[in-house]
mmCIF file of C-alpha atoms and ligand atoms in Angstrom:
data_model
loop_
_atom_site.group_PDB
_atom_site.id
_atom_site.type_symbol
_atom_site.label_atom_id
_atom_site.label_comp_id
_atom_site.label_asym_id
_atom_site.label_seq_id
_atom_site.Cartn_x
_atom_site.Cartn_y
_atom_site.Cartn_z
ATOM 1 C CA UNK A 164 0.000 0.000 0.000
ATOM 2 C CA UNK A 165 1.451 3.282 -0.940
ATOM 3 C CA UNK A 166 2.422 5.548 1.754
ATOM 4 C CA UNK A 167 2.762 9.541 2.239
ATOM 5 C CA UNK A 168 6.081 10.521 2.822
ATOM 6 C CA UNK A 169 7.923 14.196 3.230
ATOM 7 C CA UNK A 170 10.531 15.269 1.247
ATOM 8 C CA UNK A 171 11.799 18.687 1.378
ATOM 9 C CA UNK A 172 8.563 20.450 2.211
ATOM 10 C CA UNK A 173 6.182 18.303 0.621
ATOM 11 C CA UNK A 174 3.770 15.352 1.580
ATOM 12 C CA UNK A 175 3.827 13.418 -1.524
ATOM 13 C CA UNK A 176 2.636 9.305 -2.413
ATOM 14 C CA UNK A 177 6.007 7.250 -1.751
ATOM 15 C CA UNK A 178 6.503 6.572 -5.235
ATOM 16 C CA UNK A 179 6.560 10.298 -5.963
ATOM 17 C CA UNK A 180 8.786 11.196 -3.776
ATOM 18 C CA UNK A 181 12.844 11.546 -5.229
ATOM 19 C CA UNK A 182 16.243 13.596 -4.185
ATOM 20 C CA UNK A 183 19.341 13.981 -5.558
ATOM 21 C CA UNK A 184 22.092 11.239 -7.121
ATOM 22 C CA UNK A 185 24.372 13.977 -5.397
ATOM 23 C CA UNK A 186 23.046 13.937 -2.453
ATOM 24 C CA UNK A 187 25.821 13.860 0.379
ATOM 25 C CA UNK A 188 23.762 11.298 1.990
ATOM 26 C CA UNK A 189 23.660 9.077 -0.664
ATOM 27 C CA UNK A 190 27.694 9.480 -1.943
ATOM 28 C CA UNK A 191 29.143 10.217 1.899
ATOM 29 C CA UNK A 192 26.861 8.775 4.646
ATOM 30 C CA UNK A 193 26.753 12.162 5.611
ATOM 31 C CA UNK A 194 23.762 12.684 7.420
ATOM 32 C CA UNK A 195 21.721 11.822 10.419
ATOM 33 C CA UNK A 196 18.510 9.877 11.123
ATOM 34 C CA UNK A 197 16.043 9.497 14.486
ATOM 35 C CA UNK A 198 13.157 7.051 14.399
ATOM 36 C CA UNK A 199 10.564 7.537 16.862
ATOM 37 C CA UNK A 200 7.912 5.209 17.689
ATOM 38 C CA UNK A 201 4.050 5.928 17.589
ATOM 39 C CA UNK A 202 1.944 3.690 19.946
ATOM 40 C CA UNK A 203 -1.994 4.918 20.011
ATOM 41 C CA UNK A 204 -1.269 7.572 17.063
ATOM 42 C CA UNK A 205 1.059 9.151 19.499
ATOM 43 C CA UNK A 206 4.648 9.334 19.199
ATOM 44 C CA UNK A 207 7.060 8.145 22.223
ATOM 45 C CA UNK A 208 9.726 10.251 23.689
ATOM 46 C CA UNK A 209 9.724 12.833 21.098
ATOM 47 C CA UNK A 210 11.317 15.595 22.638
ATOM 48 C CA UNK A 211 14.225 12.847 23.532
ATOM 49 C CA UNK A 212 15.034 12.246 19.777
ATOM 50 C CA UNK A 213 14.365 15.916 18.835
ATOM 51 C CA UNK A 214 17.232 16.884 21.240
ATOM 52 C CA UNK A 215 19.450 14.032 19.992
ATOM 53 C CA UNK A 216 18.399 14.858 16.410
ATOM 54 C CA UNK A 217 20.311 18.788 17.138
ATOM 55 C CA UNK A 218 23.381 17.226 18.743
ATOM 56 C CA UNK A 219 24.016 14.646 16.001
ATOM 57 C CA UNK A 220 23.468 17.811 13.277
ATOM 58 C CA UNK A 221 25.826 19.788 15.472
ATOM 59 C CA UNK A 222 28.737 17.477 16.043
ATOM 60 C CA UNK A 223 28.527 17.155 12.040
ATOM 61 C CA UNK A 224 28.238 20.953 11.951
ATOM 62 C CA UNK A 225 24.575 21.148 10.582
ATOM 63 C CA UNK A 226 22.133 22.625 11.709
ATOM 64 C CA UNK A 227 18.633 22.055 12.424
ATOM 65 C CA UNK A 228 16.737 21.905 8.710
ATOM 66 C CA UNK A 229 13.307 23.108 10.690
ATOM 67 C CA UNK A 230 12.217 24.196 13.954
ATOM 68 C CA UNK A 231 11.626 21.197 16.722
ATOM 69 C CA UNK A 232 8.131 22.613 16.682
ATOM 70 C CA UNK A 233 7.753 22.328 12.359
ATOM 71 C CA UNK A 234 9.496 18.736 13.214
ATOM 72 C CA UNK A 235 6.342 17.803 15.404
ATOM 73 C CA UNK A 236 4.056 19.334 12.899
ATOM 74 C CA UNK A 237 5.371 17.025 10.469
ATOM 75 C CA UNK A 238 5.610 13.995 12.232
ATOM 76 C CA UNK A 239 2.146 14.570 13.526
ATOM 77 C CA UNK A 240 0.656 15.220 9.529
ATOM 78 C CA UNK A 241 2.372 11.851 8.389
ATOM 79 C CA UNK A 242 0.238 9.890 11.002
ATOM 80 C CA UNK A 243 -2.767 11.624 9.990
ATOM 81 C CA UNK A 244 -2.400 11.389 6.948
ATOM 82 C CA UNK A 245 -1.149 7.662 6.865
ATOM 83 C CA UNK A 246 -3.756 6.950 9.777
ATOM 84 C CA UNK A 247 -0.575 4.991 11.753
ATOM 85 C CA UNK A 248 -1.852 3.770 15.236
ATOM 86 C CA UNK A 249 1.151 1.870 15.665
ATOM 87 C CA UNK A 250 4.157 1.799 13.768
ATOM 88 C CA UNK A 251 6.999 4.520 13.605
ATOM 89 C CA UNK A 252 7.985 7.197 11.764
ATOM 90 C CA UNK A 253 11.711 7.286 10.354
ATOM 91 C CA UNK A 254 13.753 10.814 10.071
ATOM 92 C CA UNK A 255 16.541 11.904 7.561
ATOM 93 C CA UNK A 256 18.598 15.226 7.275
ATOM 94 C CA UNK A 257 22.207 15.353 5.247
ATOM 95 C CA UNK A 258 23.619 18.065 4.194
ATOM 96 C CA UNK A 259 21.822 18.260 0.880
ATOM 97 C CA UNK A 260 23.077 17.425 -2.977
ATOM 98 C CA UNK A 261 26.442 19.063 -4.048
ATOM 99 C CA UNK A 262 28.740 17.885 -6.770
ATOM 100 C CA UNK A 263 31.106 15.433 -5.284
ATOM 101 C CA UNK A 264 33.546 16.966 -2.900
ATOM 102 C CA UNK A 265 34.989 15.670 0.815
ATOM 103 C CA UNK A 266 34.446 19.404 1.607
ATOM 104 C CA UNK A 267 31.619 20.142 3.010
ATOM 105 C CA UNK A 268 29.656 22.719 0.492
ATOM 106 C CA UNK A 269 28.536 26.049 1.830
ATOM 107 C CA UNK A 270 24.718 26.662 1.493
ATOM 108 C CA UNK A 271 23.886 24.030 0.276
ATOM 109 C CA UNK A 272 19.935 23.219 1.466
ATOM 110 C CA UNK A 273 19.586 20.404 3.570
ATOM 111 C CA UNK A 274 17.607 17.513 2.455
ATOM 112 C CA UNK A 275 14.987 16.384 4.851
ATOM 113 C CA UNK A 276 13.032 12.939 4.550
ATOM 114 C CA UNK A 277 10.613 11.297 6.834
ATOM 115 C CA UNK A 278 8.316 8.137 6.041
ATOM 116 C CA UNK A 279 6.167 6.045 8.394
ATOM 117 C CA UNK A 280 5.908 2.262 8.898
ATOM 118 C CA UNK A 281 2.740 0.836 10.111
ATOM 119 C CA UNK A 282 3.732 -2.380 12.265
ATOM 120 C CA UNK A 283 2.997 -3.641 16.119
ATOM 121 C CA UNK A 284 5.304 -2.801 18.189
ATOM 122 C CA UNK A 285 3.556 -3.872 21.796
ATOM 123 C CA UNK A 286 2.756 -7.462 20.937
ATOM 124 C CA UNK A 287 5.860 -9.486 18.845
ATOM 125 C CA UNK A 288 7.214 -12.239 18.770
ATOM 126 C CA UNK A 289 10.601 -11.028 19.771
ATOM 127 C CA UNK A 290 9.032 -10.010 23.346
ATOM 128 C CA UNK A 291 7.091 -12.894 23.395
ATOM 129 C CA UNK A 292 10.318 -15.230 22.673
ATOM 130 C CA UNK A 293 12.984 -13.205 23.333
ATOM 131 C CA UNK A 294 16.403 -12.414 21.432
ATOM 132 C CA UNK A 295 19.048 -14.974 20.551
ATOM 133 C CA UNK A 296 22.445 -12.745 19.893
ATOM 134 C CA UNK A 297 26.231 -13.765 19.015
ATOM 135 C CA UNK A 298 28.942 -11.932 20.025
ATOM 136 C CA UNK A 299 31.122 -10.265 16.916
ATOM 137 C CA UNK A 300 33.790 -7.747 16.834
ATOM 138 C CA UNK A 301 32.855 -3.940 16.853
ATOM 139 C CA UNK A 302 34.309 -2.550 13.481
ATOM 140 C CA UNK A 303 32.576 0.767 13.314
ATOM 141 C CA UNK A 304 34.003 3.933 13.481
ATOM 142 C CA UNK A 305 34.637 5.658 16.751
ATOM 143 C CA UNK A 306 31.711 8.317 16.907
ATOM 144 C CA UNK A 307 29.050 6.059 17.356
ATOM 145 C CA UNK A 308 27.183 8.463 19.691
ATOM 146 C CA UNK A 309 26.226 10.190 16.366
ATOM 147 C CA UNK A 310 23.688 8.201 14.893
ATOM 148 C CA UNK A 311 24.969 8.619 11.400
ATOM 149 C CA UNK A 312 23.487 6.675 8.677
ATOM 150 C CA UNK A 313 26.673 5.142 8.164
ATOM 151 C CA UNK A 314 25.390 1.448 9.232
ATOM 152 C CA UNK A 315 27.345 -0.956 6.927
ATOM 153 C CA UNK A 316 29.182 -2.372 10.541
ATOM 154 C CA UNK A 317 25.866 -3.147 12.037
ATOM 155 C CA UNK A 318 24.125 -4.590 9.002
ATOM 156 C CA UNK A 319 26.499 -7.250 8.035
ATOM 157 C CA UNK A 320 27.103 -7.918 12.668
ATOM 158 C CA UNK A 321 23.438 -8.819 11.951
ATOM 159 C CA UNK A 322 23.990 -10.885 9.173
ATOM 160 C CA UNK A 323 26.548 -12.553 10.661
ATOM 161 C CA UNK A 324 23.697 -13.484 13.154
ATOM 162 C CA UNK A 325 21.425 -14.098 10.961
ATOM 163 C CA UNK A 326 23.853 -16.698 9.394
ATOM 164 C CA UNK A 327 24.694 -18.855 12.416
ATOM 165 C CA UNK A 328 20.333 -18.733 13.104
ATOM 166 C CA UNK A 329 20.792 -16.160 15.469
ATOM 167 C CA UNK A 330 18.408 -12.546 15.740
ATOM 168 C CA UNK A 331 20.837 -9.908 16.617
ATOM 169 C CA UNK A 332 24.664 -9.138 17.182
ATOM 170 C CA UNK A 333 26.106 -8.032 20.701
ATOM 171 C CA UNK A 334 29.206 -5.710 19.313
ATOM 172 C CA UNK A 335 32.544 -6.260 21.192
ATOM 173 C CA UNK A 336 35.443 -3.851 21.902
ATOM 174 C CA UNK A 337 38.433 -5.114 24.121
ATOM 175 C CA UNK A 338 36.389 -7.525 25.654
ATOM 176 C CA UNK A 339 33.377 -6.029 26.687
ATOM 177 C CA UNK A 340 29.924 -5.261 24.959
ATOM 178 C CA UNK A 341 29.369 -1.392 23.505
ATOM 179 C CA UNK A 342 25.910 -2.606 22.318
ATOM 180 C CA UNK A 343 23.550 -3.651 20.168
ATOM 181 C CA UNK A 344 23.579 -3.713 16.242
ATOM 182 C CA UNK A 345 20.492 -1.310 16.620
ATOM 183 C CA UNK A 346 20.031 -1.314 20.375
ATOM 184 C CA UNK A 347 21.676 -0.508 24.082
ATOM 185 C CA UNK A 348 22.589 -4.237 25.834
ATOM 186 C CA UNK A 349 21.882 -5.035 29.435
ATOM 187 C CA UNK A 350 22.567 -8.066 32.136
ATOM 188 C CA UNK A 351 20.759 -8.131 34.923
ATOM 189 C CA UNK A 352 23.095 -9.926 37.377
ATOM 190 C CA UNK A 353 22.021 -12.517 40.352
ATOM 191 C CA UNK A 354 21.650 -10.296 42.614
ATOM 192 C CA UNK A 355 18.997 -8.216 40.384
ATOM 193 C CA UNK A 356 21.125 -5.123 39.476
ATOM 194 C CA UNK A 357 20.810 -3.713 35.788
ATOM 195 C CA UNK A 358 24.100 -3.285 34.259
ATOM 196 C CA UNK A 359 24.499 -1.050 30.959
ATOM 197 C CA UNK A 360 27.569 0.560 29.232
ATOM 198 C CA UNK A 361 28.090 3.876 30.565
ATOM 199 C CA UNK A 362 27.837 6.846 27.983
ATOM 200 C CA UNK A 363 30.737 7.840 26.108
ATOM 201 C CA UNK A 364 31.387 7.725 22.289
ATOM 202 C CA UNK A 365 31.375 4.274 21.722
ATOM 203 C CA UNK A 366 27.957 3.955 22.075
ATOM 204 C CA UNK A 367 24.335 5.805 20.887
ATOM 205 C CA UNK A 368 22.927 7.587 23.541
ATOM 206 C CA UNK A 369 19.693 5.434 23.609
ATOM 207 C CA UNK A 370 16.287 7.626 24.177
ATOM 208 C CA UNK A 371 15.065 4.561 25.380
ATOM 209 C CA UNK A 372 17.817 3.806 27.593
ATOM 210 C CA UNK A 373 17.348 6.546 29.661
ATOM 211 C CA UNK A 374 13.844 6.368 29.832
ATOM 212 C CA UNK A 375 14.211 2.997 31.062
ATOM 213 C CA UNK A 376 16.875 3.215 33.361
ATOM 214 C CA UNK A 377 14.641 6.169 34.838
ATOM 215 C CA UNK A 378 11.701 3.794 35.337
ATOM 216 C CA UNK A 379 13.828 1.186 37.269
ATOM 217 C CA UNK A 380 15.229 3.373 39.733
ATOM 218 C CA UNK A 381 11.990 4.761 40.083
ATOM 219 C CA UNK A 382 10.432 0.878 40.866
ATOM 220 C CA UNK A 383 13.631 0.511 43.075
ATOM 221 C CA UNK A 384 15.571 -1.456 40.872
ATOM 222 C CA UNK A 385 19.632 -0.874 41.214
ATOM 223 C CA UNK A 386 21.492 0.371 38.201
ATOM 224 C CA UNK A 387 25.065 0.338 37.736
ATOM 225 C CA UNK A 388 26.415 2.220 34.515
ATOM 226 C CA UNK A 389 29.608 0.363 32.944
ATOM 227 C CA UNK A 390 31.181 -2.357 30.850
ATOM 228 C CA UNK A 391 30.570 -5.911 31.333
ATOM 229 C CA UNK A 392 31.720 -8.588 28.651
ATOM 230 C CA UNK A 393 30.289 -11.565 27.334
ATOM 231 C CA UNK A 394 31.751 -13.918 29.931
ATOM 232 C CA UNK A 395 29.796 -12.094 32.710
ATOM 233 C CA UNK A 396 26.920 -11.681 30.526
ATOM 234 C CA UNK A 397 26.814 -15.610 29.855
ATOM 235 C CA UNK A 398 26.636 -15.879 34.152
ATOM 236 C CA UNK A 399 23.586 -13.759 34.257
ATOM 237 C CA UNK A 400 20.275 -13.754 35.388
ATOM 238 C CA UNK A 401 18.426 -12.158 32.896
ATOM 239 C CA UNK A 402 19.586 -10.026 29.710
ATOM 240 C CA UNK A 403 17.859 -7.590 27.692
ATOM 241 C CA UNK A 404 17.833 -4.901 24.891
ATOM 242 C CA UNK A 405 16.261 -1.531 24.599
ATOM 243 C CA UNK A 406 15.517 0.705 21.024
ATOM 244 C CA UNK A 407 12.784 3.101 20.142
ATOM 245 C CA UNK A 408 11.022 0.410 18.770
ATOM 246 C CA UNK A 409 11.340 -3.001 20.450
ATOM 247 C CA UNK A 410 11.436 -1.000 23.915
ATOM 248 C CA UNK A 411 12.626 -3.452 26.227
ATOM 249 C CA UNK A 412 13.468 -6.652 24.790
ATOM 250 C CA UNK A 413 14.516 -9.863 26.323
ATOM 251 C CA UNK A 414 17.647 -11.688 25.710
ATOM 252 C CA UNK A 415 17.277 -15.379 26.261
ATOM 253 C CA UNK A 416 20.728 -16.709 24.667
ATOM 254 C CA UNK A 417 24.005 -15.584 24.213
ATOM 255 C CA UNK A 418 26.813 -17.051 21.974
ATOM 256 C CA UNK A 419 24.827 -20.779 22.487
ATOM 257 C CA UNK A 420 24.475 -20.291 26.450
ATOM 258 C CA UNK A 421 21.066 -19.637 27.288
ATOM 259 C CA UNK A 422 19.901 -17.300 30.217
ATOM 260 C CA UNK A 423 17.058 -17.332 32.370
ATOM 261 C CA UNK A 424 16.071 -21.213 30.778
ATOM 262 C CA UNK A 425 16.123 -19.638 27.690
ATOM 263 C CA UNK A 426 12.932 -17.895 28.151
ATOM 264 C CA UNK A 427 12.201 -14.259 29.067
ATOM 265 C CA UNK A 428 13.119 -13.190 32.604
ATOM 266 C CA UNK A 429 10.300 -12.002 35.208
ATOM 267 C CA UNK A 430 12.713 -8.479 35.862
ATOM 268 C CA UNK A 431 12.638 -7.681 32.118
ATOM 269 C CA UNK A 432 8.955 -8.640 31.627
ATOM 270 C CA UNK A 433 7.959 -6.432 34.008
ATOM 271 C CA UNK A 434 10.537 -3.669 32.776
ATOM 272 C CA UNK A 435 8.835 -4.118 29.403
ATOM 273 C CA UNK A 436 5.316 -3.789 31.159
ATOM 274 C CA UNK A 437 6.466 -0.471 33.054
ATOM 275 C CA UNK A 438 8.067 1.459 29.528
ATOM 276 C CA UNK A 439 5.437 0.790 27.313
ATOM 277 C CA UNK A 440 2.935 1.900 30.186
ATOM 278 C CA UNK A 441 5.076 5.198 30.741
ATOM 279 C CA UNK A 442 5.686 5.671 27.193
ATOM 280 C CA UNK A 443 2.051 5.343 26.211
ATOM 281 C CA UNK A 444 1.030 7.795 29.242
ATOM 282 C CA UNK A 445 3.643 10.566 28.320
ATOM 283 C CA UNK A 446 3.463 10.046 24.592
ATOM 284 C CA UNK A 447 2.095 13.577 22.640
HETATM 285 N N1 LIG B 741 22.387 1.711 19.776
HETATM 286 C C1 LIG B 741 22.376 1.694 18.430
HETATM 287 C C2 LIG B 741 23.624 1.343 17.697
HETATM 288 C C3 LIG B 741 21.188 2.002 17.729
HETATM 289 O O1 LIG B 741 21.184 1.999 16.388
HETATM 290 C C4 LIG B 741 20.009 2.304 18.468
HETATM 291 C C5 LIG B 741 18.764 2.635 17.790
HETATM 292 O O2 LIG B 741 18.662 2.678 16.586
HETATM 293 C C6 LIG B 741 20.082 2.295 19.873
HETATM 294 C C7 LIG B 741 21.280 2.004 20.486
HETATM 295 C C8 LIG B 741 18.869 2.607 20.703
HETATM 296 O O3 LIG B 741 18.579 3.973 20.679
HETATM 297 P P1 LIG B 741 17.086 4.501 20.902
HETATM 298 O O4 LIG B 741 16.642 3.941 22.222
HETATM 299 O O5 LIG B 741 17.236 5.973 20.956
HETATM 300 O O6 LIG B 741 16.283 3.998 19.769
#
């Protein structure tokens, strides 16, 4: 089914819509992307990726192609007009179509893209089941706290996966986990504390990570914020991964060792339960 979509100012039918060969997103990766989920018509932790969205322009020296308020407006027209209950909506800027140069141009227009995927997000399989992941070797560059769309490292971690019948990739860096191939990664140890990579630039700054490490310490749950490797991962209770759109998902095997009886955990089921419930209430 065709979709709207938003190029540059316009709401056009997906098969309409075009930009540039030159584009420097197309030619240099150069440009940056949020995606936002929408649960009830509503989108999730907007202001979160809309604050993200500035920093990621800024470290790349862009700056914002429309107000945060225009962004809303935008997002919010795409679910009307695609009627999306559920789904997401997926965000582009670069730094627009110049001929090819590793200079950046000056004045050149941004390009701006959004589109909107209608899928559940609350009831899947992965959160029913749970997350099977193999450990591979982070090879991506070292500023992944700007989500770039530079995502060639990630894609073929996951195929790797995908290869050995696996559903994600756990990236590795001296030892211990940086994260996800599209998500923050988690342990929760015997003794019930949530550990997570502490921020720095080997990681995204997950919107969802901080959301949910907000709702455990406010259910009393103990956090600690740093590295922890496979080996100690393998020991663990329970395991889990967070994104804008799986929220909270279960890990139930890693590298052929499964955790928690290799089904989900009752800490990160009830994690699950408490996001989506926040996110839903707060959602605009
Ligand atoms: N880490 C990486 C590498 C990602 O690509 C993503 C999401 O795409 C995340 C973490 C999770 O970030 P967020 O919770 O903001 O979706």
């Amino acid at each position: 089914m065709s979709r709207i979509v938003y190029v540059n100012g316009a709401y056009v039918p997906e098969e309409e819509a075009t930009i540039s060969i030159f584009d420097r997103g197309f030619i240099f990766a150069d440009g940056v992307y949020e995606v936002t989920a929408i649960l009830d018509g509503k989108l999730v932790d907007f202001e979160g990726h809309c604050v993200r969205l500035e920093r990621s322009l800024g470290e790349l020296k862009m700056p914002m192609p429309v107000t945060a308020e225009e962004l809303l407006e935008i997002h919010r027209e795409l679910i009307r007009k695609n009627n999306l209950t559920e789904g997401l909506v997926y965000l582009q800027v670069t730094r627009g179509a110049a001929d090819r140069d590793f200079a950046f141009p000056k004045d050149t227009p941004q390009t701006l893209v959004l589109f909107t995927q209608n899928k559940p997000l609350v009831d899947t399989p992965m959160a029913r089941n749970g997350l099977k992941v193999l450990s591979v070797e982070d090879m991506r560059w070292s500023r992944r706290d700007i989500k770039t769309v530079q995502l060639l490292g990630p894609c073929l971690a996951k195929m790797e996966a995908k290869a050995q019948g696996k559903d994600d990739a756990w990236m590795v860096e001296d030892g211990l986990v940086n994260e996800g191939t599209s998500n923050n990664a988690y342990i929760i140890t015997k003794e019930g504390t949530i550990v997570t990579r502490h921020l720095s630039n080997s990681i995204l700054h997950g919107i969802t990570r901080k959301a949910v490490l907000k709702v455990a310490a406010e259910a009393g749950m103990n956090v600690e914020e740093r590295p922890f490797s496979i080996e100690e991962a393998q020991q663990a209770a329970e395991a889990f991964v967070t994104a804008a759109t799986t929220f909270v998902c279960p890990v139930v095997e890693i590298d052929g060792v499964p955790l928690s009886g290799g089904k989900p955990g009752p800490m990160v089921k009830r994690l699950r339960e408490l996001y989506v419930e926040e996110g839903r209430k707060a959602a605009i």
